[in-house]
Coordinates of C-alpha atoms and ligand atoms in Angstrom, one line a residue:
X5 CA 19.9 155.5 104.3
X6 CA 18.0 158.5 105.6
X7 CA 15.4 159.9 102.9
X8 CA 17.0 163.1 102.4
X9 CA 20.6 161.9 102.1
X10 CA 18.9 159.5 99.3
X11 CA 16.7 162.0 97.5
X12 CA 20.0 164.3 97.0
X13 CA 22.1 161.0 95.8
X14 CA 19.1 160.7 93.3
X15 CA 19.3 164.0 92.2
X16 CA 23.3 164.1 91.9
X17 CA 23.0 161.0 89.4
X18 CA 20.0 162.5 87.4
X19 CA 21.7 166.0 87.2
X20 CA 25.4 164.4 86.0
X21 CA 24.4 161.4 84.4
X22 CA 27.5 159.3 83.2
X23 CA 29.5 160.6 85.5
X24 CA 29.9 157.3 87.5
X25 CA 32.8 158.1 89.6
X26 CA 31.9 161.1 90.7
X27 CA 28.4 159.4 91.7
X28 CA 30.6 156.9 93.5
X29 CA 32.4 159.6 95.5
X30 CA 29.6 161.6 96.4
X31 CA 27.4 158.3 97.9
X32 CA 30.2 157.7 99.8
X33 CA 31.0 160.8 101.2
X34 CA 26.8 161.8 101.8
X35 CA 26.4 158.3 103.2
X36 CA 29.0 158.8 106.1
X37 CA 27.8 162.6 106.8
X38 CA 24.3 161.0 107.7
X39 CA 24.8 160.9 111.6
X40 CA 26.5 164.8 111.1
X41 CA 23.5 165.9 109.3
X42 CA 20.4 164.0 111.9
X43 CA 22.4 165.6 114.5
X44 CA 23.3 169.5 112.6
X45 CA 19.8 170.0 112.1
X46 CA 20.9 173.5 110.3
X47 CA 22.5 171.6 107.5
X48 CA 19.5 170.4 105.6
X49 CA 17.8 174.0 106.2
X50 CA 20.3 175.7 104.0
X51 CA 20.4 172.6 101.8
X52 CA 24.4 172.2 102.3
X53 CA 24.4 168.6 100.6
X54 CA 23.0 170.2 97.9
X55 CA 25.5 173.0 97.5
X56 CA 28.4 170.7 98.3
X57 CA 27.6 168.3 95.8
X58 CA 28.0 171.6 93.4
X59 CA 31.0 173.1 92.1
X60 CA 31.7 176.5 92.1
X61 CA 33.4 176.5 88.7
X62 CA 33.7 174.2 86.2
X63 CA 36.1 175.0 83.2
X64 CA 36.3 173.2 80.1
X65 CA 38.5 174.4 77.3
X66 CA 40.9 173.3 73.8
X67 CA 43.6 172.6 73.6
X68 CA 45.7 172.5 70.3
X69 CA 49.6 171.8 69.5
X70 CA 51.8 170.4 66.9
X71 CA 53.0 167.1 67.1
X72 CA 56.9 166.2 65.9
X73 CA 55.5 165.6 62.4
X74 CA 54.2 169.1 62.2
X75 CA 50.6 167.5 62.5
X76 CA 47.8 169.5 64.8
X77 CA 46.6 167.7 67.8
X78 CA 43.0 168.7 69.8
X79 CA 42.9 167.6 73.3
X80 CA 40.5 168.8 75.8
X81 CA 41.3 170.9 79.0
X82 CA 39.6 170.5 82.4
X83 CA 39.6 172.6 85.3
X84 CA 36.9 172.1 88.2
X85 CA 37.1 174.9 90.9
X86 CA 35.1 172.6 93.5
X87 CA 34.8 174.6 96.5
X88 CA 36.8 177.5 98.2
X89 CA 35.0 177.5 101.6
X90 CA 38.5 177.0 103.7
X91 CA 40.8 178.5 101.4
X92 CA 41.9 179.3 97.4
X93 CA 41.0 176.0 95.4
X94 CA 44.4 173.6 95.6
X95 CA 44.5 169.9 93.3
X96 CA 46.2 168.2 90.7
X97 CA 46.1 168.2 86.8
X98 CA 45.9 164.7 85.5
X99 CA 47.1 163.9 81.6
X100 CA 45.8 160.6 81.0
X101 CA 43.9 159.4 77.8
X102 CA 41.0 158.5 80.6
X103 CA 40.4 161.7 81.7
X104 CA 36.6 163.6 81.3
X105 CA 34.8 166.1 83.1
X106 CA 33.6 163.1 85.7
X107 CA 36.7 162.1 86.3
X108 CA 37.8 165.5 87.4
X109 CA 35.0 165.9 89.2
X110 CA 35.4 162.9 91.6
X111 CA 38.9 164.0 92.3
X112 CA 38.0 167.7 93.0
X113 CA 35.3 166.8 95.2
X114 CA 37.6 164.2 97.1
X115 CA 39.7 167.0 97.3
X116 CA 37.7 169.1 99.2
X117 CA 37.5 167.0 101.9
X118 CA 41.3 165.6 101.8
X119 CA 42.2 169.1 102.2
X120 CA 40.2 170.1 104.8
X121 CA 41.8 166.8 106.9
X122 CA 45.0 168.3 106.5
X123 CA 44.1 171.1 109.2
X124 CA 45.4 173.8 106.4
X125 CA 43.9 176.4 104.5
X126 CA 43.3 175.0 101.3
X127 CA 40.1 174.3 99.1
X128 CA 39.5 171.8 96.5
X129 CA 39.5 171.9 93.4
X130 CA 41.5 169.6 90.3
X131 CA 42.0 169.7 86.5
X132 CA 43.8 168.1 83.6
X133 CA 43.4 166.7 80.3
X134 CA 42.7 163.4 78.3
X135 CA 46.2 164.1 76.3
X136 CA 48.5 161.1 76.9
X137 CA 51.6 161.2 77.8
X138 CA 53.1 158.0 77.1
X139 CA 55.5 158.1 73.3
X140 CA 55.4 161.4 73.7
X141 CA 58.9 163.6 72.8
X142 CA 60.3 165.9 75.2
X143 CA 59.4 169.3 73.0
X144 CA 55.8 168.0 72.6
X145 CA 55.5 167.7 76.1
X146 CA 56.5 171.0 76.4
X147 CA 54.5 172.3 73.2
X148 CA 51.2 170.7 74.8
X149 CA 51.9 172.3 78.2
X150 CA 52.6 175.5 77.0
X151 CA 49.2 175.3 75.3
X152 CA 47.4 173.8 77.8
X153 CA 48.6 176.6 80.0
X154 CA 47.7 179.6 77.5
X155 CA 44.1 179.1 78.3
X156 CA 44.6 177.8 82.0
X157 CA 46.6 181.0 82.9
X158 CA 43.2 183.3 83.4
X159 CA 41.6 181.6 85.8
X160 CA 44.1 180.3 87.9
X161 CA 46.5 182.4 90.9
X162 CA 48.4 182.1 94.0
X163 CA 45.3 183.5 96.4
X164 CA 42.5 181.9 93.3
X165 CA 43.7 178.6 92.3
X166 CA 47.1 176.6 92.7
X167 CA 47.0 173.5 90.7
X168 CA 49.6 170.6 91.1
X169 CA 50.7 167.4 89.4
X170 CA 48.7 164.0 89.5
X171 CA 48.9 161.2 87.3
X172 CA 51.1 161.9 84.2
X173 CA 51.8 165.6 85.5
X174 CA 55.2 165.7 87.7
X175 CA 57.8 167.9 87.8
X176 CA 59.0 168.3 84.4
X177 CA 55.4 169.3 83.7
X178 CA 55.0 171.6 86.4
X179 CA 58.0 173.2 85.1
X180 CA 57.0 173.7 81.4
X181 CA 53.4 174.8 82.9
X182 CA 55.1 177.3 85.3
X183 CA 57.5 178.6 82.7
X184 CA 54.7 179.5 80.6
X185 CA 52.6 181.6 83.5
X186 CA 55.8 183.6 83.7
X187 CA 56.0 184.3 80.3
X188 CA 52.1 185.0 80.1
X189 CA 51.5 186.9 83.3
X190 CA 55.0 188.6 84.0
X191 CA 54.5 187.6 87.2
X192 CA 57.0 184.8 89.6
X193 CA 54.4 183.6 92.1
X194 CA 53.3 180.7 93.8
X195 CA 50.8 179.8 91.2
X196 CA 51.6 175.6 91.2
X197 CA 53.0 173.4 93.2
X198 CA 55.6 170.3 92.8
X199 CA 58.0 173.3 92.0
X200 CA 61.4 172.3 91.4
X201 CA 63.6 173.2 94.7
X202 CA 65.8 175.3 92.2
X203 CA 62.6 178.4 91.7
X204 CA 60.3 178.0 94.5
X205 CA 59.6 174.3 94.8
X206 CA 59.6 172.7 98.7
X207 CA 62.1 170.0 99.3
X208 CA 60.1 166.3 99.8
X209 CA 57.4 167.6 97.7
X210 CA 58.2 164.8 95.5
X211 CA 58.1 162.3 98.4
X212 CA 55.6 163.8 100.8
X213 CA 52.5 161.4 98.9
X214 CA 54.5 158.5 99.1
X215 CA 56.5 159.1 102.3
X216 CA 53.0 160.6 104.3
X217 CA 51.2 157.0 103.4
X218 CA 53.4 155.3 105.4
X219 CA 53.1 157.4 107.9
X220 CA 49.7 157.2 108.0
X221 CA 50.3 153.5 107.9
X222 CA 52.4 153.0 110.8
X223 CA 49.6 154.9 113.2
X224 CA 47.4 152.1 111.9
X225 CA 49.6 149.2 112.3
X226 CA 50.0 150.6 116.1
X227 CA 46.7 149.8 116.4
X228 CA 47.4 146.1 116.5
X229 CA 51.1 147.1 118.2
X230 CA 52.7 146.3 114.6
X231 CA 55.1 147.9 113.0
X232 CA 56.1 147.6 109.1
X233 CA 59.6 146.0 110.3
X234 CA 59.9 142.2 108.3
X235 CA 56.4 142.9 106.5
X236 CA 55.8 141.8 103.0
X237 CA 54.0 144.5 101.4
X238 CA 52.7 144.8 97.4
X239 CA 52.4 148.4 96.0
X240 CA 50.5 148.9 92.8
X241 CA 51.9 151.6 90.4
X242 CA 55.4 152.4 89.9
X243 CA 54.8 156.4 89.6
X244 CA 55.3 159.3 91.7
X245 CA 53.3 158.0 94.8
X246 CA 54.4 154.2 94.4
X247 CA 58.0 154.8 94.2
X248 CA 58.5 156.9 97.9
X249 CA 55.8 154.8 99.3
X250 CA 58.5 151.8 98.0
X251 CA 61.3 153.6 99.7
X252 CA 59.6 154.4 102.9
X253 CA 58.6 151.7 104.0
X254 CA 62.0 149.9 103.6
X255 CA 63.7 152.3 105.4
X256 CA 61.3 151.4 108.3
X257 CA 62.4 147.2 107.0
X258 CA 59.3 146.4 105.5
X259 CA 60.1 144.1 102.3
X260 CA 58.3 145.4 99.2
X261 CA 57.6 142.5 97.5
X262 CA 55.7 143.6 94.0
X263 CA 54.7 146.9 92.1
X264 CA 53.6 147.6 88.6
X265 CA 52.2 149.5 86.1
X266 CA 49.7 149.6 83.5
X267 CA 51.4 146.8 81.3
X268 CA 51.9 144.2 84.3
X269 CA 53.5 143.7 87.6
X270 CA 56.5 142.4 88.6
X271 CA 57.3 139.9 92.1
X272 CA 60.6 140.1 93.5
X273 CA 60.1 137.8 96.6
X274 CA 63.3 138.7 98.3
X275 CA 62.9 142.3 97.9
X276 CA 62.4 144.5 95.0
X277 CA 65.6 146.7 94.4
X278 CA 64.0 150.4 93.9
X279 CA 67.3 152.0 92.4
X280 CA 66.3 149.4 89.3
X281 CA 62.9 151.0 89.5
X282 CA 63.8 154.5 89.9
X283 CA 66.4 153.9 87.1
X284 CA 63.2 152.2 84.6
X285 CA 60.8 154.5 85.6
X286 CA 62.4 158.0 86.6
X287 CA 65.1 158.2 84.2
X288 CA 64.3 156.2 81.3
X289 CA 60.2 156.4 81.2
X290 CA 60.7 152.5 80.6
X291 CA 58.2 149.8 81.2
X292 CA 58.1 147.8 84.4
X293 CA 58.6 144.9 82.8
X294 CA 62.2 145.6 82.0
X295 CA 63.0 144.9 85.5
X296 CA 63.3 141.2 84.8
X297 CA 66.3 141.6 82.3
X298 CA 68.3 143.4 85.6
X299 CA 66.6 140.9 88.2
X300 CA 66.4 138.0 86.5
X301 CA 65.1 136.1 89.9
X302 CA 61.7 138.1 89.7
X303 CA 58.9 137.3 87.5
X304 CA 56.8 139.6 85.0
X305 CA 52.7 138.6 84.5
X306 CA 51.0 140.6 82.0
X307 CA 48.1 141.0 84.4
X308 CA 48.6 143.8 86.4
X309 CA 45.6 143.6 89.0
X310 CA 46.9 140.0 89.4
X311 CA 49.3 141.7 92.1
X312 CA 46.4 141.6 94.6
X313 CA 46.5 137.6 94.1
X314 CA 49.9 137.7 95.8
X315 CA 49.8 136.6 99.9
X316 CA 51.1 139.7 101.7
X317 CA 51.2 141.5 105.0
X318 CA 50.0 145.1 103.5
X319 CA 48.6 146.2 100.4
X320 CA 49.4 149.9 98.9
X321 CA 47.1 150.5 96.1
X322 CA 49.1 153.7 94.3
X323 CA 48.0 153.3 90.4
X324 CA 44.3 154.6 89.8
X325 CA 40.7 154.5 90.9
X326 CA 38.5 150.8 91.4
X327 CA 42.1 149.0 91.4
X328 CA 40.9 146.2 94.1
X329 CA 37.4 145.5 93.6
X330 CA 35.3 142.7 95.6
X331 CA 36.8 139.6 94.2
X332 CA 40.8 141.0 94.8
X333 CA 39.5 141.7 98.6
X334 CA 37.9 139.0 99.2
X335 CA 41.2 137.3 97.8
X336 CA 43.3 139.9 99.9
X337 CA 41.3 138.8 103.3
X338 CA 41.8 135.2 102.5
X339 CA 45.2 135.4 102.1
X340 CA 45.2 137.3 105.6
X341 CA 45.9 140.8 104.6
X342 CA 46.2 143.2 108.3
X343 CA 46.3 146.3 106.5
X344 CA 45.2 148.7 103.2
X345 CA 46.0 151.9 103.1
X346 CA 44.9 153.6 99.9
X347 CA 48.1 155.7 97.8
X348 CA 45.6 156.7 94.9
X349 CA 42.4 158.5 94.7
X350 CA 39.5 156.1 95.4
X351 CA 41.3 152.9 94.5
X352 CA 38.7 150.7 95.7
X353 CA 35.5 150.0 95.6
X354 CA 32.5 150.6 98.1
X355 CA 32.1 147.0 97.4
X356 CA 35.5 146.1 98.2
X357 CA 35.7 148.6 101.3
X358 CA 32.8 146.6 102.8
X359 CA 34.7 143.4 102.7
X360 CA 37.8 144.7 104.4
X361 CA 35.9 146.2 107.3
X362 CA 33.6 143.5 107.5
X363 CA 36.9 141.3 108.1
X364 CA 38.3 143.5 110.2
X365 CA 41.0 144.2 107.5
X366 CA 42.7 147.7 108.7
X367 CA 41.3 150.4 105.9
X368 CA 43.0 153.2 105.5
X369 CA 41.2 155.8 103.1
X370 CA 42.4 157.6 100.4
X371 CA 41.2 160.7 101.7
X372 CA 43.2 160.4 104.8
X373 CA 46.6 158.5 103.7
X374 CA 47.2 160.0 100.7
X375 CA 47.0 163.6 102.1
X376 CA 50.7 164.1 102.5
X377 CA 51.4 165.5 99.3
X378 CA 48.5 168.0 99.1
X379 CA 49.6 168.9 102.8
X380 CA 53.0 169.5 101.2
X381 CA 52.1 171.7 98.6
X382 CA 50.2 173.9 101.3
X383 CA 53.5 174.3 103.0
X384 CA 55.1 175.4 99.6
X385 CA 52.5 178.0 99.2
X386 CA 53.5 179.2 102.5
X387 CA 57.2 179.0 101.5
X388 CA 56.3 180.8 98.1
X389 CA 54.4 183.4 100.3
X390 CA 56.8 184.0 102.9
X391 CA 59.8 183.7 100.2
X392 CA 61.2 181.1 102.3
X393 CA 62.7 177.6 101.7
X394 CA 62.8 175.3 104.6
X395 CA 64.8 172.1 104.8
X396 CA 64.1 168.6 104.4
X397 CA 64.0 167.6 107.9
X398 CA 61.8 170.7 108.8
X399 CA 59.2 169.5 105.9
X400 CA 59.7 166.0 106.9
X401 CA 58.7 167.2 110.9
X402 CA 55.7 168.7 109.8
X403 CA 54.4 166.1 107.6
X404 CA 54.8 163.8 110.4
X405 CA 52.5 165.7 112.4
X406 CA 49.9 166.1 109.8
X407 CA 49.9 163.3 109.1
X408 CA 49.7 161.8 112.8
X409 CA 46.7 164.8 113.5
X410 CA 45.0 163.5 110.3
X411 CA 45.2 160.0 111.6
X412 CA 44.0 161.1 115.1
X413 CA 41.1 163.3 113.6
X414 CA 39.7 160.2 111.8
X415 CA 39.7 158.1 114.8
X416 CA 38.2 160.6 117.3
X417 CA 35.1 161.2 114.2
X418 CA 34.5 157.7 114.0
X419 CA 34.1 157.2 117.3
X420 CA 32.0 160.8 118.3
X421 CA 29.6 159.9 115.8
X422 CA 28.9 156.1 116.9
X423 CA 31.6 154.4 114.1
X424 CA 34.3 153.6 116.1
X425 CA 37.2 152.1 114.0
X426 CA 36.1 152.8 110.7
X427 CA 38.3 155.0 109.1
X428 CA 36.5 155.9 106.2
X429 CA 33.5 157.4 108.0
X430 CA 36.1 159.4 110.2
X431 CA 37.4 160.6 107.4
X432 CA 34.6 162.1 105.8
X433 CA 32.6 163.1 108.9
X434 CA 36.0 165.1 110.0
X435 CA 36.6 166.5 106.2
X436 CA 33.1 167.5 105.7
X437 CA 32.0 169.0 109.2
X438 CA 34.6 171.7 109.1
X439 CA 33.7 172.6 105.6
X440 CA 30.2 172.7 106.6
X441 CA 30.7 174.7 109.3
X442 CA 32.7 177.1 107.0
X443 CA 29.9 177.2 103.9
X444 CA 27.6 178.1 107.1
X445 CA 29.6 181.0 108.2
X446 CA 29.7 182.8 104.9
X447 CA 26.6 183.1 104.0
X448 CA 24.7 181.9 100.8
X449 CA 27.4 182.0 98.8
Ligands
LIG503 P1 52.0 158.6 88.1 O1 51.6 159.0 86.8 O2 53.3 159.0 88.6 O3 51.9 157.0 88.2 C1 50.8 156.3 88.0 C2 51.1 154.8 88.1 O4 49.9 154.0 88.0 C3 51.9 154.4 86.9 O5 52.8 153.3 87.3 C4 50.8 153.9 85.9 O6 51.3 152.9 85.0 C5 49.9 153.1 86.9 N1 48.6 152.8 86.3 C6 48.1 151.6 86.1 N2 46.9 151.7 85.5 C7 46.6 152.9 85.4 C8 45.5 153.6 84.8 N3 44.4 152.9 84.4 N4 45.5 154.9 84.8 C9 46.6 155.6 85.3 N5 47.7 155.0 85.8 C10 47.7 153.7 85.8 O7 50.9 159.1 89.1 P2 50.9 159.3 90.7 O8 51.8 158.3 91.3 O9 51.2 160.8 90.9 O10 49.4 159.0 91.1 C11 49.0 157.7 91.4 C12 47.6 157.8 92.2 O11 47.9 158.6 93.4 C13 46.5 158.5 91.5 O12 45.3 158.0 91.9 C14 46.6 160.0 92.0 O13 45.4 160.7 91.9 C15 46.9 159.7 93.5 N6 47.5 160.8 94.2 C16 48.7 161.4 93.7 C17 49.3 162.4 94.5 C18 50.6 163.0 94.1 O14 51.1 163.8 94.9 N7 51.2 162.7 92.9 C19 48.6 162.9 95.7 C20 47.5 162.2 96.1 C21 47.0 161.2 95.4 P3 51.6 153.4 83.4 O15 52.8 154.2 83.5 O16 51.8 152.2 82.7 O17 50.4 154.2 83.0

């Protein structure tokens, strides 16, 4: 590693200590700028890595409510406004007992660079809380939203800050945290995405994670001249981005052969039936495990990262961060895995990635393959400005596209900059060079 690239790794680590995902997120992103920064000279002058690394805004706040019993309940609030350099600052909120300020600040700075791929004018930013969802009642849901959004209100807006769901935030969150901007700010506006379709949402907003990895997917797999038709493929997760990657990818005939969830993972050989799913996890908030009792063919292991010991085609890691680490690659690649295309937010780890491209496994990152949704929620701000709804097969076209340019962008970045075939540094190179350039432009900001 060049010295400079180091010292400001060092300095990230000693400035945020304990914060060991975002450390994770920035090595890898600093580590694949090196050949942009030998040859962009004017990078290091105005220290860009060092600003970068930086966010703009970091919000922390309380957040009380009342549980059922008429008991008060303290969680903590997050929002990190990363970087606005291409556009008002656009990621999640995540409600998962996990959840701290490093957390949030791995996934806003992946953000940055995830929304700069998707060729629109968005910024990066991401929030959320360590409330958990799970056994919660409906009107505590609401309740803790409500709250959550009293304080978040102030420093969020349509041309400021548009947050979105993530894990444990999806539609029915986005609409009690929407309802309660109205009520605070008198104001109907695009201020959040994952809208329903019924007041501003955009149709396949829901899908467009899910649906755009597959996508993303298939430009790989043409790589080898594949396509997903009679693949076996395991998905982790059985949430928002699992699910439509699920249904995607059988309606191009691949056969989806296990998912799961935080409690295990269930292995349908001949095909996992996603209405059962839908029905389990959509409907009822159930537990994966439940799919047995319908399916009685399948079987349920307690072990949920066991899913990567199962011999497949493709692997769709759509739970949470360091899913797959070494060991599940290394028994991924010796099972004879083509492809990985990454659903969540930095599911693997730089461990992990090594082995797959040391194989010659297919990686697809995160950054790239999961950009579909974010890219979706920039065309419902552009709905929500122009007071427009388009239809499903116009979203659909145009995450296509995106998705194809994304693809497309990462490949001609790897190989301008001497990595030919390696996704990852494509990626990052294409993400961060355009967001350099933009930092540039504006001064010392
Ligand atoms: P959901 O909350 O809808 O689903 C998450 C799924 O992962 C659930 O099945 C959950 O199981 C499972 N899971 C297993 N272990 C964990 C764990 N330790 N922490 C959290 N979840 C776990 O989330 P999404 O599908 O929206 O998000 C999944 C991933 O995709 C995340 O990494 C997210 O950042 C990323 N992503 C999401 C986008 C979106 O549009 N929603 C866009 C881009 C990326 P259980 O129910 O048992 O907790």
């Amino acid at each position: 590693m060049n010295p400079y690239t180091s010292a400001i790794i060092e300095q990230v680590i000693k400035k945020n200590p304990e914060q060991k995902e975002f450390h994770q997120a920035v090595q890898e992103v600093f580590e694949s700028a090196e050949p942009v920064i030998e040859m962009h000279p004017e990078f290091k002058k105005s220290k860009l890595l060092e600003r970068i690394a930086e966010p703009e805004r970091q919000i922390i706040f309380r957040v009380t409510w009342q549980d059922d019993k008429g008991n008060i309940q303290v969680n903590r609030g997050f929002r990190v406004e990363f970087n606005s350099a291409i556009g008002p600052y656009k990621g999640g909120l995540r409600f998962h007992p996990t959840v701290n300020l490093g957390i949030v600040k791995f996934l806003g700075f992946e953000q940055i660079f995830k929304n700069s791929l998707t060729g629109l004018p968005i910024g990066g930013g991401k929030g959320g809380s360590d409330f958990d969802p799970k056994g919660k009642s409906e009107s505590e849901i609401m309740r803790f939203c409500q709250s959550f959004m009293t304080e978040l209100y102030r420093h969020i807006g349509m041309n400021t800050d548009v947050p979105a769901g993530d894990i444990g935030v999806g539609s029915r969150e986005i609409g009690y945290l929407f309802g309660q901007y109205k009520r605070i700010r008198n104001r109907f506006e695009g201020v959040l995405t994952g809208k329903g379709p019924e007041y501003g949402g955009s149709r396949m907003r829901t899908e467009a994670t899910g649906y755009g990895l597959v996508y993303f997917l298939q430009e790989m797999l043409k790589a080898l001249s594949k396509s997903l038709k009679g693949l076996n493929v395991t998905i982790s997760g059985s949430g928002n981005v699992a699910i439509y990657a699920a249904e995607k990818v059988q309606q191009f005939g691949g056969n989806v052969i296990a998912m799961s969830d935080s409690g295990g993972y269930i292995n349908d050989p001949g095909g996992i039936h996603l209405d059962t799913i839908k029905k389990i996890k959509e409907v009822k908030r159930g537990r994966i495990e439940e799919y047995i009792q319908h399916h009685p063919n399948a079987a349920f292991s307690e072990d949920w990262l066991g899913i990567w010991r199962l011999k497949a085609d493709i692997a769709l890691p759509c739970a949470t961060q360091n899913e797959i680490d070494e060991a599940s690659a290394r028994i991924l690649s010796d099972n004879g895995i083509l492809a990985v295309a990454e659903g969540a937010n930095m599911p693997t780890t730089p461990e992990a990635i090594d082995v797959f491209l040391n194989k010659k496994v297919l990686f697809g990152p995160g950054k790239a393959a999961n950009a579909g949704g974010v890219a979706t929620s920039a065309l419902e701000m552009a709905q929500n400005s122009i007071r427009m709804q388009w239809t499903m097969e116009e979203v659909d076209a145009r995450l296509k596209t995106i998705m194809s340019d994304i693809f497309r962008q990462c490949q001609q970045a790897a190989e301008q900059y001497g990595v030919a075939g390696d996704l990852v540094s494509g990626a990052n190179i294409a993400g961060f060079l355009k967001v350099g350039r933009a930092m540039l432009a504006q001064g010392l900001v």
